[in-house]
CSV table of C-alpha atoms in Angstrom, one decimal:
chain,number,residue,atom,x,y,z
A,1,MET,CA,-76.4,-105.9,-17.9
A,2,THR,CA,-74.0,-108.8,-18.2
A,3,SER,CA,-73.3,-111.6,-15.7
A,4,GLN,CA,-70.1,-109.8,-14.8
A,5,GLN,CA,-71.8,-106.6,-13.7
A,6,ARG,CA,-72.3,-106.1,-10.0
A,7,VAL,CA,-75.7,-105.0,-8.8
A,8,VAL,CA,-76.0,-103.7,-5.2
A,9,VAL,CA,-79.5,-103.3,-3.8
A,10,ILE,CA,-80.0,-101.2,-0.6
A,11,GLY,CA,-83.0,-102.7,1.1
A,12,GLY,CA,-83.9,-106.3,2.0
A,13,GLY,CA,-87.7,-105.9,1.8
A,14,LEU,CA,-90.2,-107.2,-0.7
A,15,ALA,CA,-89.0,-105.0,-3.6
A,16,GLY,CA,-85.2,-105.6,-3.1
A,17,LEU,CA,-85.6,-109.4,-2.7
A,18,ARG,CA,-88.0,-109.7,-5.6
A,19,LEU,CA,-85.5,-107.9,-7.9
A,20,ALA,CA,-82.6,-110.2,-6.7
A,21,ALA,CA,-84.8,-113.2,-7.4
A,22,ARG,CA,-85.8,-112.0,-10.9
A,23,LEU,CA,-82.2,-111.3,-11.9
A,24,GLY,CA,-81.5,-114.9,-11.2
A,25,PRO,CA,-78.8,-117.0,-9.6
A,26,ASP,CA,-76.1,-116.2,-12.2
A,27,ALA,CA,-76.3,-112.4,-11.6
A,28,GLN,CA,-73.7,-110.8,-9.3
A,29,VAL,CA,-76.2,-109.3,-6.8
A,30,ARG,CA,-75.7,-108.1,-3.2
A,31,VAL,CA,-78.7,-107.0,-1.1
A,32,LEU,CA,-78.0,-105.0,2.0
A,33,GLY,CA,-80.7,-105.6,4.6
A,34,GLU,CA,-80.8,-103.4,7.6
A,35,GLU,CA,-82.9,-105.7,9.8
A,36,SER,CA,-81.4,-108.7,11.4
A,37,HIS,CA,-84.5,-110.8,11.0
A,38,ALA,CA,-84.9,-113.3,8.2
A,39,PRO,CA,-86.8,-111.6,5.3
A,40,TYR,CA,-90.5,-111.3,5.9
A,41,ASN,CA,-93.7,-110.0,4.3
A,42,ARG,CA,-94.5,-106.7,6.0
A,43,VAL,CA,-98.1,-106.9,4.7
A,44,LEU,CA,-98.8,-109.7,7.2
A,45,LEU,CA,-97.5,-108.0,10.4
A,46,ALA,CA,-101.0,-107.1,11.6
A,47,GLU,CA,-101.9,-110.8,11.5
A,48,VAL,CA,-98.8,-111.5,13.7
A,49,LEU,CA,-99.8,-108.8,16.1
A,50,ALA,CA,-103.4,-110.1,16.3
A,51,GLY,CA,-102.0,-113.6,17.2
A,52,ARG,CA,-103.4,-115.3,14.1
A,53,TYR,CA,-100.0,-115.9,12.5
A,54,ALA,CA,-96.7,-117.0,13.9
A,55,PRO,CA,-93.8,-114.8,12.7
A,56,ALA,CA,-92.5,-117.7,10.7
A,57,VAL,CA,-95.7,-117.6,8.5
A,58,THR,CA,-94.5,-114.2,7.2
A,59,ALA,CA,-91.2,-115.5,6.0
A,60,LEU,CA,-90.1,-114.8,2.4
A,61,PRO,CA,-88.0,-117.3,0.4
A,62,ASP,CA,-84.5,-117.4,1.8
A,63,PRO,CA,-82.2,-115.6,-0.7
A,64,GLY,CA,-79.1,-117.2,0.6
A,65,PRO,CA,-75.7,-115.5,0.5
A,66,VAL,CA,-77.1,-112.8,-1.8
A,67,LEU,CA,-78.5,-111.0,1.3
A,68,ARG,CA,-76.3,-109.4,4.0
A,69,ARG,CA,-78.6,-109.0,7.1
A,70,GLY,CA,-78.1,-106.5,9.8
A,71,VAL,CA,-76.0,-104.1,7.8
A,72,ARG,CA,-77.0,-100.5,7.1
A,73,ALA,CA,-75.8,-98.4,4.2
A,74,VAL,CA,-74.7,-95.0,5.5
A,75,ARG,CA,-73.2,-93.3,2.4
A,76,VAL,CA,-73.3,-93.6,-1.4
A,77,ASP,CA,-70.2,-92.4,-3.3
A,78,ARG,CA,-71.4,-92.1,-6.9
A,79,ALA,CA,-68.1,-91.0,-8.3
A,80,GLU,CA,-66.3,-94.1,-7.0
A,81,ARG,CA,-69.5,-96.3,-7.3
A,82,ARG,CA,-69.2,-97.5,-3.7
A,83,VAL,CA,-71.7,-98.0,-0.9
A,84,HIS,CA,-70.2,-97.5,2.6
A,85,CYS,CA,-71.9,-99.5,5.4
A,86,ASP,CA,-72.1,-99.0,9.2
A,87,ASP,CA,-69.9,-101.9,9.9
A,88,GLY,CA,-67.0,-100.4,7.9
A,89,SER,CA,-67.5,-102.6,4.9
A,90,VAL,CA,-67.7,-101.2,1.4
A,91,GLU,CA,-69.7,-102.6,-1.6
A,92,THR,CA,-68.7,-101.6,-5.1
A,93,TYR,CA,-71.3,-101.5,-7.8
A,94,ASP,CA,-71.9,-101.2,-11.5
A,95,THR,CA,-75.6,-100.7,-10.9
A,96,LEU,CA,-77.1,-99.5,-7.7
A,97,VAL,CA,-80.7,-100.0,-6.7
A,98,LEU,CA,-82.3,-98.0,-3.9
A,99,ALA,CA,-85.1,-100.0,-2.3
A,100,THR,CA,-84.9,-98.3,1.1
A,101,GLY,CA,-88.6,-98.3,1.8
A,102,SER,CA,-90.2,-95.9,4.2
A,103,ASN,CA,-90.2,-94.8,7.8
A,104,PRO,CA,-93.2,-94.3,10.1
A,105,VAL,CA,-94.2,-90.7,10.5
A,106,LEU,CA,-93.7,-89.5,14.1
A,107,PRO,CA,-96.1,-86.6,14.6
A,108,PRO,CA,-95.1,-83.4,16.4
A,109,LEU,CA,-96.8,-84.2,19.7
A,110,ARG,CA,-96.0,-82.4,22.9
A,111,GLY,CA,-94.3,-84.8,25.3
A,112,LEU,CA,-93.4,-87.3,22.6
A,113,PHE,CA,-89.7,-86.4,23.0
A,114,THR,CA,-87.8,-84.8,25.9
A,115,PRO,CA,-86.1,-81.4,25.1
A,116,GLY,CA,-83.1,-82.1,22.9
A,117,GLY,CA,-83.8,-85.9,22.9
A,118,ARG,CA,-85.2,-88.4,20.3
A,119,GLU,CA,-86.2,-91.1,22.7
A,120,LEU,CA,-89.8,-92.3,22.9
A,121,PRO,CA,-91.5,-92.9,26.2
A,122,ASP,CA,-91.8,-96.6,27.1
A,123,GLY,CA,-95.2,-97.8,25.9
A,124,VAL,CA,-95.2,-95.7,22.7
A,125,HIS,CA,-94.7,-97.6,19.5
A,126,ALA,CA,-94.6,-97.2,15.8
A,127,PHE,CA,-95.9,-100.1,13.8
A,128,ARG,CA,-93.7,-100.7,10.8
A,129,THR,CA,-91.2,-103.5,11.4
A,130,MET,CA,-91.1,-107.0,12.8
A,131,ASP,CA,-89.4,-105.6,15.9
A,132,ASP,CA,-92.2,-103.2,16.3
A,133,CYS,CA,-94.7,-106.0,15.9
A,134,LEU,CA,-93.0,-108.4,18.4
A,135,THR,CA,-92.5,-105.6,21.0
A,136,LEU,CA,-96.2,-104.6,20.7
A,137,ALA,CA,-97.3,-108.2,21.0
A,138,ALA,CA,-95.2,-108.7,24.1
A,139,ALA,CA,-96.6,-105.4,25.7
A,140,VAL,CA,-100.3,-105.9,25.0
A,141,ARG,CA,-102.5,-107.8,27.5
A,142,PRO,CA,-106.2,-108.2,28.1
A,143,ASP,CA,-107.9,-105.0,29.3
A,144,LEU,CA,-104.8,-102.8,28.7
A,145,ARG,CA,-105.9,-99.4,27.6
A,146,ALA,CA,-104.4,-98.8,24.1
A,147,VAL,CA,-104.7,-95.6,22.0
A,148,VAL,CA,-104.1,-95.8,18.3
A,149,ILE,CA,-103.3,-92.4,16.7
A,150,GLY,CA,-104.3,-92.4,13.0
A,151,GLY,CA,-107.4,-93.9,11.3
A,152,GLY,CA,-105.9,-94.8,7.9
A,153,LEU,CA,-105.2,-98.3,6.7
A,154,LEU,CA,-102.3,-98.8,9.2
A,155,GLY,CA,-104.3,-97.5,12.1
A,156,VAL,CA,-107.3,-99.6,11.4
A,157,SER,CA,-105.1,-102.7,11.0
A,158,ALA,CA,-103.4,-101.9,14.4
A,159,ALA,CA,-106.7,-101.2,16.2
A,160,ARG,CA,-108.2,-104.5,15.0
A,161,ALA,CA,-105.1,-106.5,15.9
A,162,LEU,CA,-104.9,-105.0,19.4
A,163,ALA,CA,-108.6,-105.6,20.0
A,164,ALA,CA,-108.0,-109.3,18.9
A,165,ARG,CA,-105.5,-109.4,21.8
A,166,GLY,CA,-108.2,-108.3,24.2
A,167,ALA,CA,-107.0,-104.7,24.7
A,168,GLN,CA,-109.4,-101.8,25.3
A,169,VAL,CA,-108.7,-99.9,22.1
A,170,VAL,CA,-109.4,-96.3,21.4
A,171,LEU,CA,-108.7,-95.0,17.8
A,172,ALA,CA,-108.2,-91.3,17.4
A,173,GLN,CA,-108.6,-90.0,13.8
A,174,GLN,CA,-108.1,-86.4,12.9
A,175,ALA,CA,-110.2,-86.6,9.7
A,176,GLU,CA,-114.0,-86.8,9.5
A,177,ARG,CA,-114.0,-90.5,8.8
A,178,LEU,CA,-111.9,-93.6,8.8
A,179,MET,CA,-109.7,-94.3,5.8
A,180,GLU,CA,-110.9,-91.2,4.1
A,181,ARG,CA,-108.4,-91.5,1.2
A,182,GLN,CA,-109.8,-94.9,0.1
A,183,LEU,CA,-113.4,-95.0,1.3
A,184,ASP,CA,-116.5,-92.9,0.6
A,185,ALA,CA,-118.8,-91.9,3.5
A,186,ASP,CA,-121.1,-94.9,3.4
A,187,ALA,CA,-118.2,-97.5,3.3
A,188,SER,CA,-116.4,-95.7,6.1
A,189,ALA,CA,-119.5,-95.8,8.2
A,190,LEU,CA,-119.7,-99.5,7.8
A,191,LEU,CA,-116.1,-99.9,8.7
A,192,HIS,CA,-116.7,-97.7,11.7
A,193,ALA,CA,-119.6,-99.9,12.8
A,194,HIS,CA,-117.6,-103.1,12.3
A,195,LEU,CA,-114.7,-101.8,14.5
A,196,ASN,CA,-117.2,-100.8,17.1
A,197,SER,CA,-118.5,-104.3,17.1
A,198,LEU,CA,-115.0,-105.5,18.1
A,199,GLY,CA,-115.0,-103.1,21.1
A,200,VAL,CA,-112.9,-100.4,19.4
A,201,GLU,CA,-113.9,-96.9,20.6
A,202,ILE,CA,-113.5,-94.4,17.7
A,203,HIS,CA,-113.1,-90.6,17.9
A,204,THR,CA,-113.1,-88.8,14.5
A,205,HIS,CA,-112.6,-85.1,14.1
A,206,CYS,CA,-110.1,-85.7,16.9
A,207,ARG,CA,-106.7,-83.9,16.9
A,208,VAL,CA,-104.2,-85.3,19.3
A,209,ARG,CA,-102.1,-82.5,20.9
A,210,GLY,CA,-99.7,-84.4,23.1
A,211,LEU,CA,-98.7,-87.3,25.4
A,212,THR,CA,-98.4,-87.5,29.1
A,213,ALA,CA,-95.8,-89.6,30.7
A,214,THR,CA,-94.3,-90.3,34.2
A,215,ALA,CA,-90.6,-90.5,34.9
A,216,THR,CA,-89.3,-93.9,36.0
A,217,ALA,CA,-86.2,-94.3,38.1
A,218,THR,CA,-84.6,-96.5,35.4
A,219,ALA,CA,-85.7,-97.8,32.1
A,220,THR,CA,-88.0,-100.7,32.4
A,221,PRO,CA,-86.7,-104.2,31.6
A,222,ALA,CA,-89.0,-104.2,28.5
A,223,ALA,CA,-87.8,-100.8,27.3
A,224,ARG,CA,-86.2,-100.8,23.9
A,225,PRO,CA,-83.1,-99.0,22.7
A,226,GLY,CA,-84.2,-95.5,21.9
A,227,HIS,CA,-86.7,-95.4,24.7
A,228,ALA,CA,-86.3,-93.0,27.6
A,229,ALA,CA,-86.9,-93.7,31.3
A,230,ARG,CA,-90.4,-92.4,31.0
A,231,ARG,CA,-93.7,-94.4,30.7
A,232,VAL,CA,-96.7,-93.1,28.8
A,233,THR,CA,-99.8,-92.5,30.8
A,234,GLY,CA,-102.2,-90.8,28.4
A,235,VAL,CA,-103.0,-88.9,25.3
A,236,GLU,CA,-104.1,-85.3,25.3
A,237,LEU,CA,-106.6,-84.1,22.7
A,238,ALA,CA,-106.8,-80.6,21.3
A,239,ASP,CA,-110.1,-79.9,23.0
A,240,GLY,CA,-108.5,-80.6,26.4
A,241,TYR,CA,-109.9,-84.1,26.9
A,242,ARG,CA,-107.4,-86.7,28.1
A,243,LEU,CA,-107.5,-90.4,27.2
A,244,ASN,CA,-105.7,-92.7,29.7
A,245,ALA,CA,-103.3,-95.1,28.0
A,246,GLY,CA,-100.9,-97.7,28.9
A,247,LEU,CA,-100.0,-98.2,25.3
A,248,VAL,CA,-99.9,-95.8,22.4
A,249,VAL,CA,-99.5,-96.8,18.7
A,250,LEU,CA,-98.4,-94.1,16.2
A,251,ALA,CA,-100.1,-95.0,12.9
A,252,CYS,CA,-99.8,-91.6,11.2
A,253,GLY,CA,-98.6,-92.8,7.9
A,254,VAL,CA,-95.2,-93.4,6.4
A,255,ARG,CA,-92.6,-91.3,4.6
A,256,PRO,CA,-90.2,-92.5,1.9
A,257,ARG,CA,-86.7,-93.1,3.1
A,258,THR,CA,-84.7,-90.7,0.9
A,259,GLY,CA,-81.8,-89.6,3.1
A,260,LEU,CA,-79.2,-91.7,1.2
A,261,ALA,CA,-80.4,-90.5,-2.1
A,262,ARG,CA,-80.6,-86.8,-1.1
A,263,ALA,CA,-77.1,-87.0,0.5
A,264,ALA,CA,-75.8,-88.5,-2.8
A,265,GLY,CA,-77.1,-85.5,-4.8
A,266,LEU,CA,-80.0,-87.4,-6.4
A,267,GLU,CA,-83.3,-85.6,-7.1
A,268,VAL,CA,-85.8,-86.1,-4.3
A,269,ARG,CA,-89.3,-84.7,-4.1
A,270,GLU,CA,-91.7,-86.8,-2.0
A,271,GLY,CA,-89.6,-89.8,-3.1
A,272,VAL,CA,-86.5,-90.5,-5.1
A,273,VAL,CA,-87.5,-89.4,-8.6
A,274,VAL,CA,-87.2,-92.0,-11.3
A,275,ASP,CA,-88.2,-92.3,-15.0
A,276,ASP,CA,-90.0,-95.1,-16.9
A,277,ARG,CA,-86.9,-97.2,-16.7
A,278,LEU,CA,-86.8,-96.6,-12.9
A,279,ARG,CA,-83.6,-94.6,-13.3
A,280,THR,CA,-82.6,-91.6,-11.2
A,281,GLY,CA,-80.7,-88.7,-12.7
A,282,ASP,CA,-77.6,-91.0,-12.5
A,283,PRO,CA,-78.1,-93.7,-15.1
A,284,ARG,CA,-76.3,-96.2,-12.9
A,285,VAL,CA,-78.7,-95.6,-9.9
A,286,HIS,CA,-82.3,-96.9,-9.8
A,287,ALA,CA,-85.0,-96.8,-7.2
A,288,ILE,CA,-88.0,-99.1,-6.6
A,289,GLY,CA,-90.7,-99.6,-4.0
A,290,ASP,CA,-91.8,-97.2,-1.2
A,291,CYS,CA,-88.9,-94.9,-1.7
A,292,ALA,CA,-89.4,-94.3,-5.4
A,293,GLU,CA,-91.5,-91.5,-7.0
A,294,HIS,CA,-92.6,-92.3,-10.6
A,295,ALA,CA,-94.6,-89.8,-12.7
A,296,GLY,CA,-95.2,-87.8,-9.5
A,297,ARG,CA,-96.6,-90.7,-7.5
A,298,VAL,CA,-95.3,-92.6,-4.5
A,299,TYR,CA,-97.4,-95.8,-4.1
A,300,GLY,CA,-96.4,-97.1,-0.7
A,301,LEU,CA,-98.0,-100.5,-1.4
A,302,ALA,CA,-96.7,-104.0,-1.9
A,303,GLY,CA,-98.3,-104.6,-5.4
A,304,PRO,CA,-96.6,-101.6,-7.1
A,305,ALA,CA,-93.3,-102.4,-5.3
A,306,LEU,CA,-93.3,-105.9,-6.8
A,307,GLU,CA,-94.3,-104.7,-10.3
A,308,GLN,CA,-91.4,-102.1,-10.2
A,309,ALA,CA,-89.0,-104.9,-9.2
A,310,ASP,CA,-90.1,-107.0,-12.1
A,311,ALA,CA,-89.9,-104.1,-14.5
A,312,LEU,CA,-86.4,-103.1,-13.4
A,313,ALA,CA,-85.3,-106.7,-13.7
A,314,ALA,CA,-86.5,-106.7,-17.3
A,315,VAL,CA,-84.8,-103.4,-17.9
A,316,LEU,CA,-81.5,-104.6,-16.5
A,317,THR,CA,-81.6,-107.9,-18.4
A,318,GLY,CA,-83.0,-106.5,-21.6
A,319,ALA,CA,-86.1,-108.7,-21.5
A,320,ASP,CA,-89.7,-108.0,-20.8
A,321,ALA,CA,-91.6,-109.6,-18.0
A,322,THR,CA,-92.7,-112.5,-20.2
A,323,GLY,CA,-89.2,-113.3,-21.4
A,324,GLY,CA,-89.2,-111.2,-24.5
A,325,ALA,CA,-86.5,-108.9,-25.7
A,326,ARG,CA,-87.9,-105.4,-25.0
A,327,GLY,CA,-87.3,-104.4,-21.4
A,328,ALA,CA,-89.5,-101.5,-22.1
A,329,GLY,CA,-89.7,-100.3,-18.5
A,330,TYR,CA,-92.5,-99.2,-16.1
A,331,SER,CA,-95.6,-97.3,-16.9
A,332,GLY,CA,-97.3,-97.2,-13.5
A,333,THR,CA,-99.5,-99.5,-11.4
A,334,ARG,CA,-103.2,-99.7,-11.1
A,335,ALA,CA,-103.0,-100.4,-7.3
A,336,LEU,CA,-105.7,-102.0,-5.2
A,337,THR,CA,-105.9,-101.6,-1.4
A,338,ARG,CA,-107.3,-104.7,0.4
A,339,LEU,CA,-107.7,-105.4,4.1
A,340,THR,CA,-109.3,-108.5,5.8
A,341,LEU,CA,-110.7,-107.8,9.2
A,342,SER,CA,-111.5,-111.3,10.3
A,343,THR,CA,-112.8,-111.6,13.8
A,344,ALA,CA,-113.5,-115.3,14.2
A,345,GLY,CA,-112.0,-116.6,17.4
A,346,THR,CA,-110.5,-113.4,18.6
A,347,ALA,CA,-110.4,-112.6,22.3
A,348,GLY,CA,-113.3,-110.7,23.7
A,349,THR,CA,-115.4,-110.9,20.5
A,350,ALA,CA,-118.3,-113.0,19.4
A,351,GLY,CA,-116.7,-114.0,16.2
A,352,THR,CA,-118.7,-112.1,13.6
A,353,GLY,CA,-116.8,-113.7,10.7
A,354,PRO,CA,-114.7,-112.2,7.9
A,355,PHE,CA,-115.1,-108.5,6.9
A,356,ASP,CA,-113.1,-107.7,3.8
A,357,LEU,CA,-112.4,-104.3,2.4
A,358,ALA,CA,-111.2,-103.4,-1.1
A,359,ALA,CA,-110.7,-100.0,-2.8
A,360,PHE,CA,-109.3,-99.3,-6.2
A,361,GLY,CA,-109.1,-96.6,-8.9
A,362,GLU,CA,-111.2,-93.5,-8.7
A,363,PRO,CA,-114.1,-94.1,-6.2
A,364,THR,CA,-115.3,-90.5,-6.6
A,365,PRO,CA,-117.2,-90.0,-9.8
A,366,LEU,CA,-116.7,-87.2,-12.3
A,367,PRO,CA,-119.6,-85.5,-14.1
A,368,GLY,CA,-121.0,-87.9,-16.6
A,369,ASP,CA,-119.8,-91.0,-14.8
A,370,ASP,CA,-122.3,-93.7,-13.8
A,371,VAL,CA,-122.4,-95.0,-10.2
A,372,VAL,CA,-123.8,-98.4,-9.2
A,373,ARG,CA,-124.3,-99.2,-5.5
A,374,LEU,CA,-125.5,-102.4,-3.9
A,375,ALA,CA,-125.9,-102.5,-0.1
A,376,ASP,CA,-127.2,-105.3,2.1
A,377,ALA,CA,-127.6,-104.2,5.8
A,378,THR,CA,-128.4,-107.7,7.0
A,379,ARG,CA,-125.2,-109.2,5.5
A,380,ARG,CA,-123.2,-106.0,6.1
A,381,THR,CA,-122.1,-105.7,2.5
A,382,TYR,CA,-121.6,-102.6,0.4
A,383,ARG,CA,-120.5,-102.4,-3.2
A,384,LYS,CA,-120.0,-99.2,-5.2
A,385,VAL,CA,-118.4,-98.9,-8.6
A,386,VAL,CA,-117.8,-96.0,-10.9
A,387,VAL,CA,-118.2,-96.6,-14.6
A,388,ARG,CA,-117.0,-94.2,-17.4
A,389,GLY,CA,-118.4,-95.2,-20.7
A,390,ASP,CA,-117.9,-99.0,-20.9
A,391,ARG,CA,-114.9,-99.0,-18.5
A,392,LEU,CA,-114.7,-99.6,-14.7
A,393,VAL,CA,-112.7,-96.7,-13.3
A,394,GLY,CA,-113.0,-97.3,-9.5
A,395,GLY,CA,-114.8,-98.9,-6.7
A,396,VAL,CA,-115.2,-99.5,-3.0
A,397,LEU,CA,-116.3,-102.9,-1.6
A,398,LEU,CA,-116.9,-104.1,1.9
A,399,GLY,CA,-118.2,-107.3,3.4
A,400,GLU,CA,-117.6,-110.9,2.1
A,401,LEU,CA,-116.0,-110.1,-1.1
A,402,SER,CA,-116.1,-113.0,-3.5
A,403,THR,CA,-116.2,-110.6,-6.4
A,404,VAL,CA,-113.0,-108.6,-5.8
A,405,GLY,CA,-110.9,-110.8,-8.1
A,406,ALA,CA,-113.1,-110.4,-11.2
A,407,LEU,CA,-113.7,-106.7,-10.7
A,408,ALA,CA,-110.0,-106.0,-10.0
A,409,ARG,CA,-109.0,-107.9,-13.1
A,410,GLY,CA,-111.4,-106.0,-15.3
A,411,TRP,CA,-110.3,-102.7,-13.8
A,412,ALA,CA,-106.5,-103.5,-14.0
A,413,GLY,CA,-106.8,-104.7,-17.6
A,414,ASP,CA,-109.0,-101.7,-18.6
A,415,GLU,CA,-111.4,-104.1,-20.2
A,416,PRO,CA,-114.9,-103.3,-21.5
A,417,LEU,CA,-117.6,-104.3,-19.1
A,418,ASP,CA,-119.8,-107.2,-20.2
A,419,ASP,CA,-122.1,-107.8,-17.3
A,420,LEU,CA,-121.6,-105.4,-14.4
A,421,PHE,CA,-124.5,-106.8,-12.3
A,422,HIS,CA,-123.1,-110.3,-12.6
A,423,LEU,CA,-119.7,-109.0,-11.4
A,424,LEU,CA,-121.2,-107.3,-8.4
A,425,THR,CA,-123.3,-110.2,-7.2
A,426,ASP,CA,-121.9,-112.7,-4.7
A,427,ASP,CA,-121.1,-115.3,-7.3
A,428,GLY,CA,-119.6,-112.8,-9.8
A,429,GLY,CA,-116.0,-113.9,-9.0
A,430,HIS,CA,-116.6,-117.5,-9.9
């Protein structure tokens, strides 16, 4: 890539802005950001909803004129190398980068939409964008009955944040335990108990069948575009039980945004398929972040998105991440999931202090693996790691986690273990 080549990035989130920053001020880069808000770190939205952070705290560095805010790409013409936008403008490119992120999954619930319509009842919210977060924060109030549908990372974060606002929170999880993809049974039980201590009522093995809503004469003043003149009143479970609700949060996961890529004739499986240089089947088109599928995997996490942006910048400039001259590409990310459930000072709680969660690698052992567990019921800590030979291959940790940094570095670097017990003890990260 030369300084005269024009790079257009579709998506103004973490990945797209990181790429623009890495390409540098002399590059001809244009980032198309669909949201009108100033760039923000999506990872911190739960803290905004909980009332611990002001929205300004989530701000990312201002990219300046590189970013066009509030503009949506609607079509990619690969033959002409043009991106058509919803405001009628057209951006030409030499290199196109899809960083379109992901959309929340809207489950097929009875009553979610009216026949032939796509409008959610008032009081029903996804939890993905800053607008979602601010609307939820404005709607929640002490003692409001809120039902969160989904017990994964997003659902747990939303339930904790709503409880911090004083809402009466019910979390409905279809699987047998919370965060079943990341946590083993013991760790999930500790998380379950922690959320209970915040006043969150949890139902597992619980399939939601539909929503109930009442018609309103007109849309309420707080109703958002895309919301019908209906207000949610409850959640119906498959066993016939009904949960009253004045607020419902859909936290059923996310799905890569691949519509533009698919319409442009690019290969899409779960995400936009890319190679080790983060290229699609069209060598002028790349994909990074939540929308990208590399080696059969879509990560959906901030860490891999940033690593992909760094790797693509190195590919485009012909330099590796340390300033060398390779630009070798991307070989995958050893991703760590981390969540801090701090309760100090939240409404309606006694302030039980921080409760951290971290999961990485392969927490389920294979035959021949060694498993080390340390649990302290008094301090509510749980640490389990899986060791294969002299390598750490996975782990789950809950409680006050001073050791996460050291363990994660050893795992991410695939380094031989020197003193595992020291790493697992409270001072192991120092």
